[in-house]
Amino acid sequence: MNTPWTTAVIFDLDGTLVDSEPNYYEAGRRLLADHGVTGFTWRRHTDFIGIGTRETLEILKAEYGLAAPVEELLAGKNHHYLRLARAGTEVFPRMREFVERLHREGVPIAVASGSSRVAIEAVLGGTGLDAYVTTVVSAEEVERGKPAPDVFLEAARRLGVEPARCVVVEDAPPGAAAAHAAGMRCVAVPYVPATAGDPAFRRAGLLFPGGQGEFTVRAAHDFVTRGPAPGRTGA
């Protein structure tokens, strides 16, 4: 069964489909410790949720005066993260239910993430989500990471679907801003509830201010299948 209007749903991965942020925090903490930096906190980590790994490391490199090249830092963080991710990554139960429902109905599903491709594939494979996702785009494969729209536009291109016929599911303001810039509708499920009032989230077509605790498959599915309001094609 095909949905009546929308032909594709593009999910962010980290913090949206899976609760990988604890692993990313620990990977970042270990990386910085490797370079003599201590005291990196969870609170500081939340400032980077929704921003690509490369962009995050460029900021941290400047902030802490790290001598290592960004490529070396990327390799180090991926090393730590993959060990943690393979040991265990939790899928948000309602998100799995939503993905499975879309898959049953024949809706193409993509993941577009700021993570490295090897990290995305490790998580999708380890959680079984790779059985439902037809297309994967990493920020490594495009010129600009979120909040630029590049990863979402590339996902739509690979799916063969017009951007206006895509819905993005996101947990962070930069991702919601990227969806809007891509001309796509957006379901916003804030990973950090305190960010629910961010202007990027206020532009989302469907917002669950309380995050995963408020997310419902029925409401998200209804939003996806009804299409945009007349005259509207954006987020």
CSV table of N, CA and C in Angstrom, one decimal, residues 27-174:
chain,number,residue,atom,x,y,z
A,27,ALA,N,32.7,8.9,23.2
A,27,ALA,CA,33.8,8.9,22.1
A,27,ALA,C,34.5,10.3,22.1
A,28,GLY,N,33.7,11.4,22.2
A,28,GLY,CA,34.4,12.7,22.2
A,28,GLY,C,35.2,12.9,23.4
A,29,ARG,N,34.7,12.5,24.6
A,29,ARG,CA,35.4,12.6,25.8
A,29,ARG,C,36.7,11.9,25.8
A,30,ARG,N,36.7,10.6,25.3
A,30,ARG,CA,37.9,9.8,25.2
A,30,ARG,C,38.9,10.4,24.2
A,31,LEU,N,38.4,10.9,23.1
A,31,LEU,CA,39.3,11.5,22.1
A,31,LEU,C,40.0,12.7,22.7
A,32,LEU,N,39.2,13.6,23.4
A,32,LEU,CA,39.9,14.8,24.0
A,32,LEU,C,40.9,14.4,25.1
A,33,ALA,N,40.5,13.3,25.8
A,33,ALA,CA,41.5,12.9,26.8
A,33,ALA,C,42.7,12.4,26.2
A,34,ASP,N,42.6,11.7,25.0
A,34,ASP,CA,43.8,11.3,24.3
A,34,ASP,C,44.7,12.4,24.0
A,35,HIS,N,44.2,13.6,23.8
A,35,HIS,CA,45.0,14.8,23.5
A,35,HIS,C,45.2,15.7,24.7
A,36,GLY,N,45.0,15.2,25.9
A,36,GLY,CA,45.3,15.9,27.1
A,36,GLY,C,44.2,16.9,27.6
A,37,VAL,N,43.0,16.8,27.0
A,37,VAL,CA,41.9,17.7,27.4
A,37,VAL,C,41.0,16.9,28.4
A,38,THR,N,40.8,17.4,29.6
A,38,THR,CA,39.9,16.8,30.5
A,38,THR,C,38.7,17.7,30.8
A,39,GLY,N,37.6,17.2,31.4
A,39,GLY,CA,36.5,18.0,31.8
A,39,GLY,C,35.5,18.3,30.8
A,40,PHE,N,35.5,17.5,29.7
A,40,PHE,CA,34.5,17.7,28.6
A,40,PHE,C,33.2,17.1,29.2
A,41,THR,N,32.2,17.9,29.3
A,41,THR,CA,30.9,17.5,29.9
A,41,THR,C,29.8,17.2,29.0
A,42,TRP,N,28.8,16.5,29.5
A,42,TRP,CA,27.6,16.1,28.7
A,42,TRP,C,26.9,17.4,28.3
A,43,ARG,N,26.9,18.4,29.1
A,43,ARG,CA,26.3,19.7,28.8
A,43,ARG,C,26.9,20.3,27.6
A,44,ARG,N,28.3,20.3,27.6
A,44,ARG,CA,29.0,20.9,26.4
A,44,ARG,C,28.7,20.0,25.2
A,45,HIS,N,28.6,18.7,25.3
A,45,HIS,CA,28.3,17.9,24.2
A,45,HIS,C,27.0,18.2,23.6
A,46,THR,N,26.0,18.6,24.4
A,46,THR,CA,24.7,18.8,23.8
A,46,THR,C,24.7,20.1,22.9
A,47,ASP,N,25.7,20.9,23.0
A,47,ASP,CA,25.8,22.1,22.1
A,47,ASP,C,26.0,21.7,20.7
A,48,PHE,N,26.5,20.4,20.5
A,48,PHE,CA,26.9,20.0,19.2
A,48,PHE,C,25.9,19.0,18.6
A,49,ILE,N,24.8,18.7,19.3
A,49,ILE,CA,23.8,17.7,18.8
A,49,ILE,C,23.2,18.3,17.5
A,50,GLY,N,23.2,17.5,16.5
A,50,GLY,CA,22.7,18.0,15.2
A,50,GLY,C,23.7,18.6,14.2
A,51,ILE,N,24.9,18.8,14.7
A,51,ILE,CA,26.0,19.3,13.9
A,51,ILE,C,26.9,18.2,13.5
A,52,GLY,N,27.4,18.2,12.3
A,52,GLY,CA,28.2,17.1,11.8
A,52,GLY,C,29.5,16.9,12.6
A,53,THR,N,30.0,15.7,12.5
A,53,THR,CA,31.2,15.4,13.3
A,53,THR,C,32.4,16.2,12.9
A,54,ARG,N,32.6,16.4,11.6
A,54,ARG,CA,33.7,17.2,11.2
A,54,ARG,C,33.6,18.7,11.7
A,55,GLU,N,32.4,19.2,11.6
A,55,GLU,CA,32.2,20.6,12.0
A,55,GLU,C,32.4,20.7,13.6
A,56,THR,N,31.9,19.7,14.3
A,56,THR,CA,32.1,19.7,15.7
A,56,THR,C,33.6,19.7,16.1
A,57,LEU,N,34.4,18.8,15.4
A,57,LEU,CA,35.8,18.7,15.7
A,57,LEU,C,36.6,19.9,15.3
A,58,GLU,N,36.1,20.6,14.3
A,58,GLU,CA,36.8,21.8,13.9
A,58,GLU,C,36.6,22.9,15.0
A,59,ILE,N,35.4,22.9,15.6
A,59,ILE,CA,35.2,23.9,16.7
A,59,ILE,C,36.0,23.5,17.9
A,60,LEU,N,36.0,22.2,18.3
A,60,LEU,CA,36.8,21.8,19.4
A,60,LEU,C,38.3,21.9,19.2
A,61,LYS,N,38.7,21.7,18.0
A,61,LYS,CA,40.2,21.9,17.8
A,61,LYS,C,40.6,23.3,18.0
A,62,ALA,N,39.8,24.3,17.6
A,62,ALA,CA,40.1,25.7,17.8
A,62,ALA,C,39.9,26.0,19.3
A,63,GLU,N,38.9,25.5,19.9
A,63,GLU,CA,38.6,25.9,21.3
A,63,GLU,C,39.7,25.4,22.2
A,64,TYR,N,40.2,24.2,22.0
A,64,TYR,CA,41.2,23.6,22.9
A,64,TYR,C,42.6,23.7,22.4
A,65,GLY,N,42.8,24.4,21.2
A,65,GLY,CA,44.1,24.5,20.6
A,65,GLY,C,44.8,23.2,20.3
A,66,LEU,N,44.0,22.2,19.8
A,66,LEU,CA,44.6,20.9,19.5
A,66,LEU,C,45.5,21.0,18.3
A,67,ALA,N,46.6,20.4,18.3
A,67,ALA,CA,47.6,20.4,17.3
A,67,ALA,C,47.3,19.4,16.1
A,68,ALA,N,46.6,18.4,16.5
A,68,ALA,CA,46.3,17.3,15.5
A,68,ALA,C,45.4,17.8,14.4
A,69,PRO,N,45.7,17.3,13.1
A,69,PRO,CA,44.8,17.7,12.0
A,69,PRO,C,43.4,17.2,12.2
A,70,VAL,N,42.4,17.8,11.6
A,70,VAL,CA,41.0,17.4,11.7
A,70,VAL,C,40.9,15.9,11.3
A,71,GLU,N,41.5,15.5,10.2
A,71,GLU,CA,41.4,14.1,9.7
A,71,GLU,C,41.8,13.1,10.8
A,72,GLU,N,42.9,13.5,11.5
A,72,GLU,CA,43.4,12.6,12.6
A,72,GLU,C,42.3,12.5,13.7
A,73,LEU,N,41.8,13.7,14.0
A,73,LEU,CA,40.7,13.7,15.1
A,73,LEU,C,39.5,12.9,14.7
A,74,LEU,N,39.1,13.0,13.4
A,74,LEU,CA,38.0,12.3,12.9
A,74,LEU,C,38.2,10.8,13.0
A,75,ALA,N,39.4,10.4,12.6
A,75,ALA,CA,39.7,8.9,12.7
A,75,ALA,C,39.7,8.5,14.1
A,76,GLY,N,40.2,9.3,15.0
A,76,GLY,CA,40.3,8.9,16.5
A,76,GLY,C,38.9,8.8,17.1
A,77,LYS,N,38.0,9.8,16.7
A,77,LYS,CA,36.7,9.7,17.3
A,77,LYS,C,35.9,8.6,16.7
A,78,ASN,N,36.0,8.3,15.4
A,78,ASN,CA,35.3,7.2,14.8
A,78,ASN,C,35.8,5.9,15.4
A,79,HIS,N,37.1,5.7,15.7
A,79,HIS,CA,37.6,4.5,16.4
A,79,HIS,C,36.9,4.3,17.7
A,80,HIS,N,36.8,5.3,18.5
A,80,HIS,CA,36.2,5.2,19.8
A,80,HIS,C,34.7,4.9,19.7
A,81,TYR,N,34.1,5.7,18.7
A,81,TYR,CA,32.6,5.5,18.6
A,81,TYR,C,32.2,4.2,18.1
A,82,LEU,N,32.9,3.7,17.1
A,82,LEU,CA,32.6,2.3,16.6
A,82,LEU,C,32.7,1.2,17.6
A,83,ARG,N,33.7,1.3,18.5
A,83,ARG,CA,33.8,0.3,19.5
A,83,ARG,C,32.6,0.4,20.5
A,84,LEU,N,32.1,1.6,20.8
A,84,LEU,CA,31.0,1.8,21.7
A,84,LEU,C,29.7,1.4,21.0
A,85,ALA,N,29.5,1.8,19.7
A,85,ALA,CA,28.3,1.5,19.0
A,85,ALA,C,28.1,0.1,18.8
A,86,ARG,N,29.1,-0.7,18.4
A,86,ARG,CA,29.0,-2.1,18.2
A,86,ARG,C,28.7,-2.8,19.5
A,87,ALA,N,29.1,-2.3,20.6
A,87,ALA,CA,28.8,-2.9,21.9
A,87,ALA,C,27.3,-2.7,22.3
A,88,GLY,N,26.7,-1.7,21.7
A,88,GLY,CA,25.2,-1.6,22.0
A,88,GLY,C,24.7,-0.2,21.6
A,89,THR,N,23.7,-0.1,20.8
A,89,THR,CA,23.0,1.1,20.5
A,89,THR,C,21.5,0.9,20.6
A,90,GLU,N,20.8,1.7,21.3
A,90,GLU,CA,19.4,1.6,21.5
A,90,GLU,C,18.5,2.3,20.4
A,91,VAL,N,17.6,1.5,19.8
A,91,VAL,CA,16.6,2.1,18.9
A,91,VAL,C,15.4,2.6,19.8
A,92,PHE,N,15.0,3.8,19.5
A,92,PHE,CA,13.8,4.3,20.2
A,92,PHE,C,12.6,3.4,19.7
A,93,PRO,N,11.9,2.8,20.7
A,93,PRO,CA,10.9,1.8,20.3
A,93,PRO,C,9.8,2.3,19.3
A,94,ARG,N,9.3,3.5,19.6
A,94,ARG,CA,8.2,4.0,18.7
A,94,ARG,C,8.8,4.4,17.4
A,95,MET,N,10.0,4.8,17.3
A,95,MET,CA,10.6,5.1,16.0
A,95,MET,C,10.8,3.8,15.2
A,96,ARG,N,11.1,2.7,15.8
A,96,ARG,CA,11.2,1.4,15.1
A,96,ARG,C,9.8,1.0,14.6
A,97,GLU,N,8.8,1.2,15.4
A,97,GLU,CA,7.4,0.9,15.0
A,97,GLU,C,7.0,1.8,13.8
A,98,PHE,N,7.4,3.1,13.8
A,98,PHE,CA,7.1,4.0,12.7
A,98,PHE,C,7.8,3.5,11.4
A,99,VAL,N,9.1,3.2,11.5
A,99,VAL,CA,9.8,2.8,10.4
A,99,VAL,C,9.2,1.5,9.8
A,100,GLU,N,8.9,0.5,10.7
A,100,GLU,CA,8.3,-0.7,10.2
A,100,GLU,C,6.9,-0.5,9.5
A,101,ARG,N,6.2,0.4,10.0
A,101,ARG,CA,4.9,0.7,9.4
A,101,ARG,C,5.1,1.3,8.0
A,102,LEU,N,6.0,2.3,7.9
A,102,LEU,CA,6.2,2.9,6.6
A,102,LEU,C,6.7,1.9,5.6
A,103,HIS,N,7.6,1.0,6.1
A,103,HIS,CA,8.1,0.0,5.2
A,103,HIS,C,7.0,-1.0,4.7
A,104,ARG,N,6.1,-1.4,5.6
A,104,ARG,CA,5.0,-2.2,5.2
A,104,ARG,C,4.1,-1.5,4.1
A,105,GLU,N,4.1,-0.2,4.2
A,105,GLU,CA,3.2,0.5,3.3
A,105,GLU,C,3.9,0.9,2.0
A,106,GLY,N,5.2,0.5,1.8
A,106,GLY,CA,5.9,0.8,0.6
A,106,GLY,C,6.5,2.1,0.5
A,107,VAL,N,6.6,2.8,1.6
A,107,VAL,CA,7.2,4.2,1.6
A,107,VAL,C,8.7,4.1,1.6
A,108,PRO,N,9.4,4.6,0.6
A,108,PRO,CA,10.9,4.6,0.6
A,108,PRO,C,11.4,5.4,1.8
A,109,ILE,N,12.4,4.8,2.4
A,109,ILE,CA,13.0,5.4,3.7
A,109,ILE,C,14.5,5.6,3.5
A,110,ALA,N,14.9,6.8,3.8
A,110,ALA,CA,16.4,7.1,3.7
A,110,ALA,C,16.8,7.6,5.1
A,111,VAL,N,18.1,7.5,5.3
A,111,VAL,CA,18.8,8.1,6.5
A,111,VAL,C,19.8,9.1,5.9
A,112,ALA,N,19.7,10.3,6.5
A,112,ALA,CA,20.7,11.4,6.1
A,112,ALA,C,21.3,11.9,7.4
A,113,SER,N,22.6,11.7,7.6
A,113,SER,CA,23.2,12.0,8.9
A,113,SER,C,24.5,12.7,8.8
A,114,GLY,N,24.8,13.4,9.9
A,114,GLY,CA,26.1,14.1,9.9
A,114,GLY,C,27.2,13.1,10.3
A,115,SER,N,26.9,11.9,10.7
A,115,SER,CA,27.9,10.9,11.0
A,115,SER,C,28.6,10.4,9.8
A,116,SER,N,29.8,9.7,10.1
A,116,SER,CA,30.5,9.1,9.0
A,116,SER,C,29.7,7.9,8.4
A,117,ARG,N,29.9,7.6,7.2
A,117,ARG,CA,29.2,6.4,6.6
A,117,ARG,C,29.4,5.1,7.3
A,118,VAL,N,30.7,4.9,7.7
A,118,VAL,CA,31.0,3.7,8.4
A,118,VAL,C,30.2,3.6,9.7
A,119,ALA,N,30.1,4.7,10.4
A,119,ALA,CA,29.4,4.7,11.7
A,119,ALA,C,27.9,4.5,11.4
A,120,ILE,N,27.3,5.1,10.4
A,120,ILE,CA,25.9,4.9,10.0
A,120,ILE,C,25.6,3.5,9.8
A,121,GLU,N,26.5,2.9,8.9
A,121,GLU,CA,26.2,1.5,8.5
A,121,GLU,C,26.4,0.5,9.7
A,122,ALA,N,27.3,0.9,10.6
A,122,ALA,CA,27.5,0.0,11.8
A,122,ALA,C,26.3,0.0,12.7
A,123,VAL,N,25.7,1.2,12.8
A,123,VAL,CA,24.5,1.3,13.7
A,123,VAL,C,23.3,0.7,13.0
A,124,LEU,N,23.1,1.0,11.7
A,124,LEU,CA,21.9,0.4,11.1
A,124,LEU,C,22.0,-1.1,11.0
A,125,GLY,N,23.2,-1.6,10.8
A,125,GLY,CA,23.4,-3.1,10.7
A,125,GLY,C,23.2,-3.7,12.1
A,126,GLY,N,23.8,-3.1,13.1
A,126,GLY,CA,23.7,-3.6,14.5
A,126,GLY,C,22.3,-3.6,15.1
A,127,THR,N,21.5,-2.7,14.6
A,127,THR,CA,20.1,-2.6,15.2
A,127,THR,C,19.1,-3.3,14.3
A,128,GLY,N,19.5,-3.7,13.1
A,128,GLY,CA,18.5,-4.3,12.2
A,128,GLY,C,17.7,-3.3,11.3
A,129,LEU,N,18.0,-2.0,11.5
A,129,LEU,CA,17.3,-1.0,10.8
A,129,LEU,C,17.7,-1.0,9.3
A,130,ASP,N,18.8,-1.6,9.0
A,130,ASP,CA,19.2,-1.7,7.6
A,130,ASP,C,18.2,-2.5,6.7
A,131,ALA,N,17.3,-3.3,7.3
A,131,ALA,CA,16.3,-4.0,6.6
A,131,ALA,C,15.3,-3.1,6.0
A,132,TYR,N,15.2,-1.9,6.5
A,132,TYR,CA,14.1,-1.0,6.1
A,132,TYR,C,14.6,0.2,5.3
A,133,VAL,N,15.8,0.6,5.5
A,133,VAL,CA,16.4,1.8,4.9
A,133,VAL,C,17.0,1.5,3.5
A,134,THR,N,16.5,2.2,2.5
A,134,THR,CA,16.9,1.9,1.1
A,134,THR,C,18.1,2.8,0.7
A,135,THR,N,18.2,3.9,1.4
A,135,THR,CA,19.2,4.9,1.0
A,135,THR,C,19.9,5.5,2.2
A,136,VAL,N,21.2,5.7,2.1
A,136,VAL,CA,22.0,6.3,3.2
A,136,VAL,C,22.9,7.4,2.6
A,137,VAL,N,22.8,8.6,3.3
A,137,VAL,CA,23.7,9.7,2.9
A,137,VAL,C,24.4,10.2,4.1
A,138,SER,N,25.7,10.3,4.1
A,138,SER,CA,26.5,10.8,5.2
A,138,SER,C,27.0,12.2,4.8
A,139,ALA,N,27.1,13.1,5.8
A,139,ALA,CA,27.6,14.4,5.5
A,139,ALA,C,29.0,14.4,4.8
A,140,GLU,N,29.7,13.3,5.0
A,140,GLU,CA,31.0,13.1,4.3
A,140,GLU,C,30.9,13.2,2.8
A,141,GLU,N,29.7,12.9,2.3
A,141,GLU,CA,29.5,12.7,0.9
A,141,GLU,C,28.9,14.0,0.2
A,142,VAL,N,28.7,15.1,1.0
A,142,VAL,CA,28.2,16.3,0.4
A,142,VAL,C,29.1,17.4,0.8
A,143,GLU,N,28.9,18.6,0.2
A,143,GLU,CA,29.8,19.7,0.4
A,143,GLU,C,29.7,20.3,1.8
A,144,ARG,N,28.4,20.4,2.2
A,144,ARG,CA,28.1,21.1,3.5
A,144,ARG,C,27.3,20.2,4.4
A,145,GLY,N,27.6,20.3,5.7
A,145,GLY,CA,26.7,19.6,6.7
A,145,GLY,C,25.5,20.4,7.1
A,146,LYS,N,24.6,19.9,7.9
A,146,LYS,CA,23.5,20.6,8.5
A,146,LYS,C,24.1,21.8,9.3
A,147,PRO,N,23.4,22.9,9.2
A,147,PRO,CA,22.1,23.2,8.8
A,147,PRO,C,21.9,23.5,7.3
A,148,ALA,N,23.0,23.3,6.5
A,148,ALA,CA,22.8,23.4,5.0
A,148,ALA,C,21.9,22.2,4.6
A,149,PRO,N,21.2,22.3,3.5
A,149,PRO,CA,20.3,21.2,3.1
A,149,PRO,C,20.9,20.1,2.3
A,150,ASP,N,22.2,20.1,2.2
A,150,ASP,CA,22.8,19.2,1.2
A,150,ASP,C,22.5,17.7,1.4
A,151,VAL,N,22.6,17.2,2.6
A,151,VAL,CA,22.4,15.8,2.9
A,151,VAL,C,20.9,15.4,2.5
A,152,PHE,N,20.0,16.3,2.8
A,152,PHE,CA,18.6,15.9,2.5
A,152,PHE,C,18.3,16.0,1.0
A,153,LEU,N,18.9,17.0,0.3
A,153,LEU,CA,18.7,17.1,-1.1
A,153,LEU,C,19.3,15.9,-1.8
A,154,GLU,N,20.5,15.5,-1.3
A,154,GLU,CA,21.1,14.3,-1.9
A,154,GLU,C,20.3,13.1,-1.7
A,155,ALA,N,19.7,12.9,-0.5
A,155,ALA,CA,18.9,11.8,-0.3
A,155,ALA,C,17.7,11.7,-1.2
A,156,ALA,N,17.1,12.9,-1.4
A,156,ALA,CA,15.9,13.0,-2.3
A,156,ALA,C,16.4,12.6,-3.7
A,157,ARG,N,17.5,13.1,-4.1
A,157,ARG,CA,18.0,12.8,-5.5
A,157,ARG,C,18.2,11.3,-5.7
A,158,ARG,N,18.9,10.7,-4.7
A,158,ARG,CA,19.1,9.2,-4.8
A,158,ARG,C,17.8,8.4,-4.8
A,159,LEU,N,16.8,8.9,-4.1
A,159,LEU,CA,15.6,8.2,-4.0
A,159,LEU,C,14.7,8.5,-5.3
A,160,GLY,N,15.1,9.5,-6.1
A,160,GLY,CA,14.3,9.9,-7.2
A,160,GLY,C,13.0,10.5,-6.9
A,161,VAL,N,13.0,11.3,-5.8
A,161,VAL,CA,11.8,12.0,-5.3
A,161,VAL,C,12.1,13.5,-5.2
A,162,GLU,N,11.1,14.2,-5.6
A,162,GLU,CA,11.2,15.7,-5.5
A,162,GLU,C,11.3,16.1,-4.0
A,163,PRO,N,12.1,17.1,-3.7
A,163,PRO,CA,12.2,17.5,-2.3
A,163,PRO,C,10.8,17.8,-1.6
A,164,ALA,N,9.9,18.4,-2.4
A,164,ALA,CA,8.6,18.8,-1.8
A,164,ALA,C,7.8,17.6,-1.4
A,165,ARG,N,8.2,16.4,-1.9
A,165,ARG,CA,7.4,15.2,-1.6
A,165,ARG,C,8.1,14.4,-0.6
A,166,CYS,N,9.0,15.0,0.2
A,166,CYS,CA,9.7,14.3,1.2
A,166,CYS,C,9.4,14.9,2.6
A,167,VAL,N,9.4,14.0,3.6
A,167,VAL,CA,9.2,14.5,5.0
A,167,VAL,C,10.5,14.1,5.7
A,168,VAL,N,11.1,15.0,6.5
A,168,VAL,CA,12.3,14.8,7.3
A,168,VAL,C,11.8,14.6,8.7
A,169,VAL,N,12.5,13.6,9.4
A,169,VAL,CA,12.3,13.4,10.8
A,169,VAL,C,13.6,13.8,11.5
A,170,GLU,N,13.5,14.8,12.4
A,170,GLU,CA,14.7,15.3,13.0
A,170,GLU,C,14.6,15.5,14.5
A,171,ASP,N,15.8,15.6,15.2
A,171,ASP,CA,15.8,15.8,16.6
A,171,ASP,C,16.5,17.1,17.1
A,172,ALA,N,17.1,17.7,16.1
A,172,ALA,CA,18.0,18.9,16.5
A,172,ALA,C,17.6,20.1,15.6
A,173,PRO,N,17.8,21.3,16.1
A,173,PRO,CA,17.5,22.5,15.4
A,173,PRO,C,18.3,22.6,14.0
A,174,PRO,N,19.6,22.3,14.0
A,174,PRO,CA,20.2,22.4,12.7
A,174,PRO,C,19.6,21.5,11.6
